[in-house]
Amino acid sequence: MRIQIREGIAGVLRMLLHRAKISVCTAATLLAVVFTPATLGAAQESQRAIETSVFRNSGTISAQIEFNDHFTTRFTASKRLHGAVPTQTDHDILRRVISNTGSILFEPDPITQFDQDMSIHIGQESNDTQPRNISFGFVWDVTSDLNVTLDYFDMEVINPTSQYGGKQVSTSDIVILQNAVIPETGNLMEYSFYSNDPNATSRGFDLVATYALNWSLGKTDLNLAYNMTHTDLEALSNGADLSFEQKIALPDSHWYLSGVHSIGNWKLLARLSYYSEWIEAPVNEMNFDDEYVLDVEASYRFSDRYTITVGAQNVLEDVLNSDSSILSKGSTYHSAVQNTQNGGYYYTQVRIEL
């Protein structure tokens, strides 16, 4: 766990001066492109601030193979190591940060005397965040009018770090810190602390298909975008149930199907969106069934300068099906709707190009 104290304007000036002194870093990058129709690439980058030992490492490997003019496969793998905040065990860094910047790091014991909530986040040293990502897929021109793209992804974040707190420091709090022999506390404004969250893994795929048709009644463009994502959170050592956090406001799948038809001066648009079931708050039994949202729009161009558009979003005024009757204040529909639309929205627009 890491603690950060934010100072007033005096601390900010010291921080800017200190950063100007430690901005020197070392970096190395390697990129290799081999041959076509197969293209291979690799990159490695390392950055380390010489004075503070803050480090960032990242590496990427990618490949793309064109089997013919109509079918291409691709693959990408990347991994990063990010240590953006000095660890508490490096006492030399702690002394330097305390003396010269507006961000102070120290052990959490003094703060726990006036912030009882912090006890749930302390107990072990914070670890550096390590995200990694693997994806592979293909691009396929099935016909001259139909294109399909499919990508599978597997993402994992080890030791994700979140910031908690952001609480104001009172006069009595400052006295506690001063009694704990924490220097330069007289000008403090607020404090926050950083803690590792459970490891998270997300797997799924993205499918995109486009179809263009020119026929006697005009031109029609159809587009389908489909996503399925499943996220798992690693169980905590205290046995806390994380099933809610894995599902909150996150449908496992959603897709969008849209069509645009143009004929003469007319342009017609329709879009159907789908979201699978999700939950918002288990304590209130806010479990929502799958949802469909339909948007339509029609526009007519009178000349090169004038266009009028009439449309409706959520034209069916879909109401969320939930076991909960809790609504946000002033809302007819539940605020947990995925498309952020409070009922139907109807509009008319006149466009004049000067």
mmCIF file of C-alpha atoms in Angstrom:
data_model
loop_
_atom_site.group_PDB
_atom_site.id
_atom_site.type_symbol
_atom_site.label_atom_id
_atom_site.label_comp_id
_atom_site.label_asym_id
_atom_site.label_seq_id
_atom_site.Cartn_x
_atom_site.Cartn_y
_atom_site.Cartn_z
ATOM 1 C CA MET A 1 0.000 0.000 0.000
ATOM 2 C CA ARG A 2 1.198 3.540 -0.768
ATOM 3 C CA ILE A 3 0.164 6.820 0.797
ATOM 4 C CA GLN A 4 0.220 10.194 -0.895
ATOM 5 C CA ILE A 5 -0.233 13.552 0.822
ATOM 6 C CA ARG A 6 -1.055 16.619 -1.271
ATOM 7 C CA GLU A 7 0.318 19.973 -0.155
ATOM 8 C CA GLY A 8 -0.702 23.553 -0.874
ATOM 9 C CA ILE A 9 0.916 25.951 -3.346
ATOM 10 C CA ALA A 10 4.294 25.825 -1.615
ATOM 11 C CA GLY A 11 4.452 22.077 -2.077
ATOM 12 C CA VAL A 12 3.468 22.376 -5.732
ATOM 13 C CA LEU A 13 6.352 24.761 -6.428
ATOM 14 C CA ARG A 14 8.816 22.389 -4.776
ATOM 15 C CA MET A 15 7.380 19.506 -6.776
ATOM 16 C CA LEU A 16 7.795 21.302 -10.128
ATOM 17 C CA LEU A 17 11.375 22.259 -9.288
ATOM 18 C CA HIS A 18 12.185 18.710 -8.263
ATOM 19 C CA ARG A 19 10.658 17.187 -11.401
ATOM 20 C CA ALA A 20 12.782 19.483 -13.545
ATOM 21 C CA LYS A 21 15.854 17.938 -11.916
ATOM 22 C CA ILE A 22 14.883 14.273 -12.405
ATOM 23 C CA SER A 23 13.371 14.270 -15.883
ATOM 24 C CA VAL A 24 16.424 12.515 -17.376
ATOM 25 C CA CYS A 25 15.639 8.912 -18.246
ATOM 26 C CA THR A 26 17.014 6.122 -20.401
ATOM 27 C CA ALA A 27 15.011 4.486 -23.179
ATOM 28 C CA ALA A 28 15.710 1.772 -25.722
ATOM 29 C CA THR A 29 13.462 0.745 -28.597
ATOM 30 C CA LEU A 30 13.872 -2.052 -31.143
ATOM 31 C CA LEU A 31 11.599 -2.478 -34.162
ATOM 32 C CA ALA A 32 11.998 -5.126 -36.855
ATOM 33 C CA VAL A 33 9.932 -5.428 -40.038
ATOM 34 C CA VAL A 34 10.811 -8.534 -42.029
ATOM 35 C CA PHE A 35 9.090 -9.085 -45.358
ATOM 36 C CA THR A 36 5.770 -9.013 -47.166
ATOM 37 C CA PRO A 37 3.196 -10.489 -47.582
ATOM 38 C CA ALA A 38 4.216 -11.494 -44.050
ATOM 39 C CA THR A 39 5.097 -8.626 -41.713
ATOM 40 C CA LEU A 40 6.676 -9.253 -38.325
ATOM 41 C CA GLY A 41 7.466 -6.660 -35.701
ATOM 42 C CA ALA A 42 8.950 -6.502 -32.219
ATOM 43 C CA ALA A 43 9.447 -3.562 -29.888
ATOM 44 C CA GLN A 44 10.934 -3.205 -26.432
ATOM 45 C CA GLU A 45 11.025 0.040 -24.480
ATOM 46 C CA SER A 46 12.418 0.753 -21.034
ATOM 47 C CA GLN A 47 12.289 4.029 -19.147
ATOM 48 C CA ARG A 48 13.812 4.725 -15.772
ATOM 49 C CA ALA A 49 14.029 8.046 -13.965
ATOM 50 C CA ILE A 50 17.627 8.139 -12.778
ATOM 51 C CA GLU A 51 17.076 9.880 -9.445
ATOM 52 C CA THR A 52 13.768 8.354 -8.312
ATOM 53 C CA SER A 53 14.141 4.829 -9.794
ATOM 54 C CA VAL A 54 10.601 5.034 -11.185
ATOM 55 C CA PHE A 55 10.469 2.590 -14.088
ATOM 56 C CA ARG A 56 8.278 1.570 -17.010
ATOM 57 C CA ASN A 57 8.958 -1.447 -19.243
ATOM 58 C CA SER A 58 6.884 -2.527 -22.233
ATOM 59 C CA GLY A 59 7.286 -5.100 -24.987
ATOM 60 C CA THR A 60 5.213 -5.909 -28.073
ATOM 61 C CA ILE A 61 5.315 -8.641 -30.715
ATOM 62 C CA SER A 62 3.065 -8.446 -33.771
ATOM 63 C CA ALA A 63 2.584 -10.356 -37.001
ATOM 64 C CA GLN A 64 0.409 -9.989 -40.083
ATOM 65 C CA ILE A 65 0.193 -12.512 -42.916
ATOM 66 C CA GLU A 66 -1.627 -11.884 -46.203
ATOM 67 C CA PHE A 67 -2.606 -15.253 -47.680
ATOM 68 C CA ASN A 68 -4.105 -13.598 -50.751
ATOM 69 C CA ASP A 69 -5.794 -10.365 -51.805
ATOM 70 C CA HIS A 70 -8.902 -11.288 -49.815
ATOM 71 C CA PHE A 71 -7.730 -12.878 -46.545
ATOM 72 C CA THR A 72 -5.298 -11.538 -43.913
ATOM 73 C CA THR A 73 -4.511 -12.815 -40.413
ATOM 74 C CA ARG A 74 -2.985 -10.779 -37.583
ATOM 75 C CA PHE A 75 -1.554 -11.383 -34.117
ATOM 76 C CA THR A 76 -0.395 -9.081 -31.315
ATOM 77 C CA ALA A 77 1.050 -9.799 -27.876
ATOM 78 C CA SER A 78 2.143 -7.125 -25.428
ATOM 79 C CA LYS A 79 3.185 -6.885 -21.803
ATOM 80 C CA ARG A 80 4.043 -3.946 -19.586
ATOM 81 C CA LEU A 81 5.526 -3.436 -16.159
ATOM 82 C CA HIS A 82 4.621 -0.130 -14.562
ATOM 83 C CA GLY A 83 6.006 1.085 -11.246
ATOM 84 C CA ALA A 84 4.826 4.698 -11.154
ATOM 85 C CA VAL A 85 5.080 5.264 -7.392
ATOM 86 C CA PRO A 86 8.207 4.476 -5.310
ATOM 87 C CA THR A 87 7.701 1.567 -2.944
ATOM 88 C CA GLN A 88 7.573 2.156 0.777
ATOM 89 C CA THR A 89 10.560 -0.106 1.437
ATOM 90 C CA ASP A 90 12.984 2.262 -0.358
ATOM 91 C CA HIS A 91 13.695 4.662 2.512
ATOM 92 C CA ASP A 92 16.154 6.769 0.498
ATOM 93 C CA ILE A 93 13.433 7.567 -2.017
ATOM 94 C CA LEU A 94 10.988 8.297 0.786
ATOM 95 C CA ARG A 95 13.274 10.866 2.354
ATOM 96 C CA ARG A 96 13.938 12.502 -0.985
ATOM 97 C CA VAL A 97 10.258 12.687 -1.894
ATOM 98 C CA ILE A 98 9.278 14.046 1.504
ATOM 99 C CA SER A 99 11.911 16.747 1.357
ATOM 100 C CA ASN A 100 11.537 18.032 -2.181
ATOM 101 C CA THR A 101 8.087 17.401 -3.681
ATOM 102 C CA GLY A 102 4.432 18.066 -3.050
ATOM 103 C CA SER A 103 3.653 14.323 -2.931
ATOM 104 C CA ILE A 104 4.685 12.676 0.323
ATOM 105 C CA LEU A 105 4.857 8.904 0.798
ATOM 106 C CA PHE A 106 5.065 7.237 4.203
ATOM 107 C CA GLU A 107 3.836 4.296 6.230
ATOM 108 C CA PRO A 108 0.033 4.286 6.821
ATOM 109 C CA ASP A 109 0.061 3.892 10.607
ATOM 110 C CA PRO A 110 -0.355 7.608 11.481
ATOM 111 C CA ILE A 111 -3.296 8.065 9.121
ATOM 112 C CA THR A 112 -5.153 5.020 10.441
ATOM 113 C CA GLN A 113 -5.539 6.916 13.704
ATOM 114 C CA PHE A 114 -8.080 9.258 12.083
ATOM 115 C CA ASP A 115 -9.222 7.194 9.071
ATOM 116 C CA GLN A 116 -10.691 3.899 10.217
ATOM 117 C CA ASP A 117 -11.719 2.911 6.674
ATOM 118 C CA MET A 118 -8.086 2.599 5.636
ATOM 119 C CA SER A 119 -7.669 -0.621 7.607
ATOM 120 C CA ILE A 120 -9.370 -2.621 4.830
ATOM 121 C CA HIS A 121 -6.648 -1.612 2.354
ATOM 122 C CA ILE A 122 -3.493 -2.059 4.428
ATOM 123 C CA GLY A 123 -1.598 -5.148 5.479
ATOM 124 C CA GLN A 124 0.824 -5.777 2.615
ATOM 125 C CA GLU A 125 3.215 -3.969 0.324
ATOM 126 C CA SER A 126 1.806 -2.687 -2.963
ATOM 127 C CA ASN A 127 3.077 -4.465 -6.064
ATOM 128 C CA ASP A 128 3.744 -3.006 -9.486
ATOM 129 C CA THR A 129 0.993 -3.279 -12.091
ATOM 130 C CA GLN A 130 1.608 -5.783 -14.902
ATOM 131 C CA PRO A 131 -0.937 -5.734 -17.746
ATOM 132 C CA ARG A 132 -0.627 -8.081 -20.714
ATOM 133 C CA ASN A 133 -2.701 -8.536 -23.854
ATOM 134 C CA ILE A 134 -2.919 -11.201 -26.567
ATOM 135 C CA SER A 135 -5.136 -10.855 -29.617
ATOM 136 C CA PHE A 136 -5.412 -12.598 -32.965
ATOM 137 C CA GLY A 137 -7.901 -12.583 -35.803
ATOM 138 C CA PHE A 138 -8.472 -12.091 -39.494
ATOM 139 C CA VAL A 139 -9.816 -9.696 -42.119
ATOM 140 C CA TRP A 140 -11.767 -11.381 -44.914
ATOM 141 C CA ASP A 141 -13.160 -9.773 -48.050
ATOM 142 C CA VAL A 142 -15.782 -12.442 -48.700
ATOM 143 C CA THR A 143 -16.996 -10.641 -51.818
ATOM 144 C CA SER A 144 -16.484 -7.198 -53.294
ATOM 145 C CA ASP A 145 -19.484 -6.062 -51.204
ATOM 146 C CA LEU A 146 -19.050 -8.085 -47.982
ATOM 147 C CA ASN A 147 -16.193 -7.645 -45.487
ATOM 148 C CA VAL A 148 -15.808 -9.578 -42.204
ATOM 149 C CA THR A 149 -13.354 -8.899 -39.366
ATOM 150 C CA LEU A 150 -13.013 -11.209 -36.354
ATOM 151 C CA ASP A 151 -10.617 -10.738 -33.416
ATOM 152 C CA TYR A 152 -10.176 -12.768 -30.231
ATOM 153 C CA PHE A 153 -8.599 -11.079 -27.202
ATOM 154 C CA ASP A 154 -7.266 -12.215 -23.842
ATOM 155 C CA MET A 155 -6.314 -9.428 -21.423
ATOM 156 C CA GLU A 156 -5.006 -9.761 -17.885
ATOM 157 C CA VAL A 157 -4.024 -7.101 -15.355
ATOM 158 C CA ILE A 158 -1.901 -8.341 -12.457
ATOM 159 C CA ASN A 159 -1.835 -6.129 -9.369
ATOM 160 C CA PRO A 160 -4.048 -3.335 -10.741
ATOM 161 C CA THR A 161 -3.683 -0.210 -8.620
ATOM 162 C CA SER A 162 -6.511 2.122 -7.632
ATOM 163 C CA GLN A 163 -6.472 5.406 -5.767
ATOM 164 C CA TYR A 164 -8.642 5.710 -2.681
ATOM 165 C CA GLY A 165 -9.319 8.507 -0.260
ATOM 166 C CA GLY A 166 -8.839 12.048 -1.486
ATOM 167 C CA LYS A 167 -9.979 13.266 1.929
ATOM 168 C CA GLN A 168 -9.350 16.691 3.371
ATOM 169 C CA VAL A 169 -6.810 16.972 6.202
ATOM 170 C CA SER A 170 -8.096 18.767 9.305
ATOM 171 C CA THR A 171 -6.064 20.649 11.887
ATOM 172 C CA SER A 172 -6.339 17.774 14.343
ATOM 173 C CA ASP A 173 -5.150 15.359 11.636
ATOM 174 C CA ILE A 174 -2.062 17.489 11.044
ATOM 175 C CA VAL A 175 -1.284 17.381 14.758
ATOM 176 C CA ILE A 176 -1.377 13.577 14.655
ATOM 177 C CA LEU A 177 1.014 13.523 11.698
ATOM 178 C CA GLN A 178 3.374 15.978 13.360
ATOM 179 C CA ASN A 179 3.384 13.875 16.541
ATOM 180 C CA ALA A 180 4.328 10.909 14.341
ATOM 181 C CA VAL A 181 7.421 12.876 13.239
ATOM 182 C CA ILE A 182 6.176 13.306 9.661
ATOM 183 C CA PRO A 183 7.999 16.395 8.306
ATOM 184 C CA GLU A 184 6.463 19.275 6.372
ATOM 185 C CA THR A 185 2.874 18.540 7.399
ATOM 186 C CA GLY A 186 1.823 22.087 8.289
ATOM 187 C CA ASN A 187 0.850 22.929 4.693
ATOM 188 C CA LEU A 188 -1.049 19.715 3.865
ATOM 189 C CA MET A 189 -4.477 19.902 2.212
ATOM 190 C CA GLU A 190 -5.644 16.324 1.593
ATOM 191 C CA TYR A 191 -4.374 12.764 1.380
ATOM 192 C CA SER A 192 -5.040 9.702 -0.752
ATOM 193 C CA PHE A 193 -3.702 6.179 -0.744
ATOM 194 C CA TYR A 194 -3.049 3.495 -3.342
ATOM 195 C CA SER A 195 -3.852 -0.185 -3.034
ATOM 196 C CA ASN A 196 -3.728 -3.228 -5.311
ATOM 197 C CA ASP A 197 -7.076 -4.502 -6.540
ATOM 198 C CA PRO A 198 -7.789 -8.164 -7.395
ATOM 199 C CA ASN A 199 -6.194 -9.468 -10.583
ATOM 200 C CA ALA A 200 -8.594 -9.173 -13.528
ATOM 201 C CA THR A 201 -8.815 -11.268 -16.712
ATOM 202 C CA SER A 202 -11.076 -10.445 -19.667
ATOM 203 C CA ARG A 203 -11.580 -12.737 -22.651
ATOM 204 C CA GLY A 204 -13.829 -12.395 -25.651
ATOM 205 C CA PHE A 205 -14.077 -11.526 -29.294
ATOM 206 C CA ASP A 206 -15.145 -8.706 -31.600
ATOM 207 C CA LEU A 207 -16.961 -9.326 -34.875
ATOM 208 C CA VAL A 208 -17.518 -6.600 -37.463
ATOM 209 C CA ALA A 209 -19.282 -7.183 -40.781
ATOM 210 C CA THR A 210 -20.092 -4.621 -43.471
ATOM 211 C CA TYR A 211 -22.174 -5.101 -46.608
ATOM 212 C CA ALA A 212 -22.689 -2.554 -49.391
ATOM 213 C CA LEU A 213 -25.377 -2.981 -52.046
ATOM 214 C CA ASN A 214 -26.031 -0.821 -55.090
ATOM 215 C CA TRP A 215 -29.361 -1.615 -56.747
ATOM 216 C CA SER A 216 -32.169 -0.023 -58.707
ATOM 217 C CA LEU A 217 -33.754 1.549 -55.606
ATOM 218 C CA GLY A 218 -30.573 3.249 -54.397
ATOM 219 C CA LYS A 219 -27.601 2.324 -52.219
ATOM 220 C CA THR A 220 -27.808 0.317 -48.985
ATOM 221 C CA ASP A 221 -25.044 -0.069 -46.386
ATOM 222 C CA LEU A 222 -25.459 -2.639 -43.599
ATOM 223 C CA ASN A 223 -23.147 -2.837 -40.576
ATOM 224 C CA LEU A 224 -22.984 -5.366 -37.747
ATOM 225 C CA ALA A 225 -20.751 -4.987 -34.679
ATOM 226 C CA TYR A 226 -20.833 -7.777 -32.077
ATOM 227 C CA ASN A 227 -18.857 -8.034 -28.841
ATOM 228 C CA MET A 228 -18.727 -10.764 -26.210
ATOM 229 C CA THR A 229 -16.569 -10.235 -23.125
ATOM 230 C CA HIS A 230 -16.275 -12.296 -19.955
ATOM 231 C CA THR A 231 -14.337 -10.921 -16.988
ATOM 232 C CA ASP A 232 -13.009 -12.881 -14.004
ATOM 233 C CA LEU A 233 -11.625 -11.375 -10.800
ATOM 234 C CA GLU A 234 -9.191 -13.323 -8.666
ATOM 235 C CA ALA A 235 -10.579 -14.219 -5.250
ATOM 236 C CA LEU A 236 -9.335 -12.160 -2.316
ATOM 237 C CA SER A 237 -7.415 -13.749 0.540
ATOM 238 C CA ASN A 238 -10.215 -12.811 2.949
ATOM 239 C CA GLY A 239 -12.733 -14.833 0.925
ATOM 240 C CA ALA A 240 -14.850 -11.835 -0.124
ATOM 241 C CA ASP A 241 -17.432 -12.563 -2.826
ATOM 242 C CA LEU A 242 -16.483 -10.783 -6.063
ATOM 243 C CA SER A 243 -19.271 -12.160 -8.262
ATOM 244 C CA PHE A 244 -21.055 -8.810 -8.194
ATOM 245 C CA GLU A 245 -17.961 -6.836 -9.216
ATOM 246 C CA GLN A 246 -17.535 -9.211 -12.188
ATOM 247 C CA LYS A 247 -20.987 -8.395 -13.546
ATOM 248 C CA ILE A 248 -21.896 -4.870 -12.443
ATOM 249 C CA ALA A 249 -23.151 -2.842 -15.385
ATOM 250 C CA LEU A 250 -21.308 -5.193 -17.769
ATOM 251 C CA PRO A 251 -23.443 -7.271 -20.138
ATOM 252 C CA ASP A 252 -21.578 -10.349 -21.359
ATOM 253 C CA SER A 253 -22.524 -9.498 -24.920
ATOM 254 C CA HIS A 254 -23.930 -6.651 -26.970
ATOM 255 C CA TRP A 255 -24.329 -5.933 -30.664
ATOM 256 C CA TYR A 256 -25.348 -3.152 -33.013
ATOM 257 C CA LEU A 257 -27.015 -3.643 -36.386
ATOM 258 C CA SER A 258 -27.433 -0.553 -38.530
ATOM 259 C CA GLY A 259 -28.607 0.144 -42.046
ATOM 260 C CA VAL A 260 -28.353 3.291 -44.151
ATOM 261 C CA HIS A 261 -30.293 3.582 -47.411
ATOM 262 C CA SER A 262 -29.817 6.464 -49.850
ATOM 263 C CA ILE A 263 -32.043 7.173 -52.825
ATOM 264 C CA GLY A 264 -32.149 10.521 -54.562
ATOM 265 C CA ASN A 265 -32.312 13.285 -51.949
ATOM 266 C CA TRP A 266 -33.493 10.887 -49.243
ATOM 267 C CA LYS A 267 -31.371 9.158 -46.612
ATOM 268 C CA LEU A 268 -32.941 6.645 -44.213
ATOM 269 C CA LEU A 269 -31.223 5.190 -41.163
ATOM 270 C CA ALA A 270 -32.202 2.464 -38.685
ATOM 271 C CA ARG A 271 -30.109 1.059 -35.829
ATOM 272 C CA LEU A 272 -30.957 -1.808 -33.481
ATOM 273 C CA SER A 273 -28.855 -2.246 -30.331
ATOM 274 C CA TYR A 274 -28.891 -5.274 -28.039
ATOM 275 C CA TYR A 275 -27.502 -5.719 -24.504
ATOM 276 C CA SER A 276 -27.593 -9.027 -22.640
ATOM 277 C CA GLU A 277 -28.707 -9.164 -18.999
ATOM 278 C CA TRP A 278 -26.671 -7.372 -16.320
ATOM 279 C CA ILE A 279 -26.890 -6.293 -12.677
ATOM 280 C CA GLU A 280 -26.490 -2.891 -11.051
ATOM 281 C CA ALA A 281 -26.745 -3.551 -7.302
ATOM 282 C CA PRO A 282 -27.397 -6.990 -5.767
ATOM 283 C CA VAL A 283 -28.552 -5.559 -2.433
ATOM 284 C CA ASN A 284 -31.537 -3.959 -4.175
ATOM 285 C CA GLU A 285 -32.108 -6.902 -6.532
ATOM 286 C CA MET A 286 -31.434 -4.628 -9.478
ATOM 287 C CA ASN A 287 -31.126 -7.447 -12.018
ATOM 288 C CA PHE A 288 -31.970 -6.421 -15.564
ATOM 289 C CA ASP A 289 -33.086 -8.594 -18.458
ATOM 290 C CA ASP A 290 -31.659 -8.221 -21.936
ATOM 291 C CA GLU A 291 -32.561 -4.993 -23.712
ATOM 292 C CA TYR A 292 -33.250 -3.922 -27.304
ATOM 293 C CA VAL A 293 -33.064 -0.275 -28.369
ATOM 294 C CA LEU A 294 -34.264 0.932 -31.783
ATOM 295 C CA ASP A 295 -33.220 4.264 -33.341
ATOM 296 C CA VAL A 296 -34.560 5.614 -36.653
ATOM 297 C CA GLU A 297 -33.842 8.707 -38.720
ATOM 298 C CA ALA A 298 -34.878 10.185 -42.076
ATOM 299 C CA SER A 299 -33.380 13.199 -43.813
ATOM 300 C CA TYR A 300 -34.216 15.033 -47.039
ATOM 301 C CA ARG A 301 -31.858 17.378 -48.870
ATOM 302 C CA PHE A 302 -33.759 20.197 -50.590
ATOM 303 C CA SER A 303 -30.683 21.621 -52.276
ATOM 304 C CA ASP A 304 -26.957 21.895 -51.787
ATOM 305 C CA ARG A 305 -27.598 24.115 -48.766
ATOM 306 C CA TYR A 306 -30.734 22.908 -46.967
ATOM 307 C CA THR A 307 -31.374 19.573 -45.223
ATOM 308 C CA ILE A 308 -34.142 18.615 -42.805
ATOM 309 C CA THR A 309 -33.856 15.595 -40.503
ATOM 310 C CA VAL A 310 -36.487 13.873 -38.370
ATOM 311 C CA GLY A 311 -35.530 11.065 -36.001
ATOM 312 C CA ALA A 312 -36.138 9.171 -32.786
ATOM 313 C CA GLN A 313 -33.795 7.429 -30.364
ATOM 314 C CA ASN A 314 -35.230 4.527 -28.384
ATOM 315 C CA VAL A 315 -38.350 4.936 -30.490
ATOM 316 C CA LEU A 316 -40.091 2.061 -28.693
ATOM 317 C CA GLU A 317 -39.358 3.722 -25.317
ATOM 318 C CA ASP A 318 -37.978 0.474 -23.972
ATOM 319 C CA VAL A 319 -38.408 0.215 -20.189
ATOM 320 C CA LEU A 320 -35.884 -1.840 -18.238
ATOM 321 C CA ASN A 321 -37.308 -5.076 -16.889
ATOM 322 C CA SER A 322 -36.069 -5.263 -13.295
ATOM 323 C CA ASP A 323 -37.225 -6.696 -9.987
ATOM 324 C CA SER A 324 -36.346 -3.359 -8.405
ATOM 325 C CA SER A 325 -38.646 -0.344 -8.351
ATOM 326 C CA ILE A 326 -35.861 2.049 -7.314
ATOM 327 C CA LEU A 327 -35.540 4.924 -9.760
ATOM 328 C CA SER A 328 -33.205 7.877 -9.854
ATOM 329 C CA LYS A 329 -34.753 11.114 -8.659
ATOM 330 C CA GLY A 330 -36.700 12.867 -11.393
ATOM 331 C CA SER A 331 -36.404 9.954 -13.835
ATOM 332 C CA THR A 332 -39.280 8.083 -15.413
ATOM 333 C CA TYR A 333 -36.941 5.297 -16.459
ATOM 334 C CA HIS A 334 -34.137 3.638 -14.566
ATOM 335 C CA SER A 335 -30.707 5.305 -14.752
ATOM 336 C CA ALA A 336 -29.057 1.902 -15.272
ATOM 337 C CA VAL A 337 -30.163 1.785 -18.920
ATOM 338 C CA GLN A 338 -27.153 0.840 -21.040
ATOM 339 C CA ASN A 339 -27.647 3.461 -23.754
ATOM 340 C CA THR A 340 -27.958 6.294 -21.164
ATOM 341 C CA GLN A 341 -31.292 7.266 -22.706
ATOM 342 C CA ASN A 342 -34.112 8.198 -20.319
ATOM 343 C CA GLY A 343 -37.008 6.960 -22.438
ATOM 344 C CA GLY A 344 -37.584 8.013 -26.039
ATOM 345 C CA TYR A 345 -35.927 11.044 -27.591
ATOM 346 C CA TYR A 346 -37.523 12.637 -30.655
ATOM 347 C CA TYR A 347 -35.953 15.433 -32.662
ATOM 348 C CA THR A 348 -36.153 17.579 -35.790
ATOM 349 C CA GLN A 349 -33.101 19.247 -37.232
ATOM 350 C CA VAL A 350 -32.719 21.821 -39.990
ATOM 351 C CA ARG A 351 -29.259 22.247 -41.457
ATOM 352 C CA ILE A 352 -28.245 25.279 -43.512
ATOM 353 C CA GLU A 353 -24.832 25.344 -45.166
ATOM 354 C CA LEU A 354 -23.613 28.868 -45.861
#
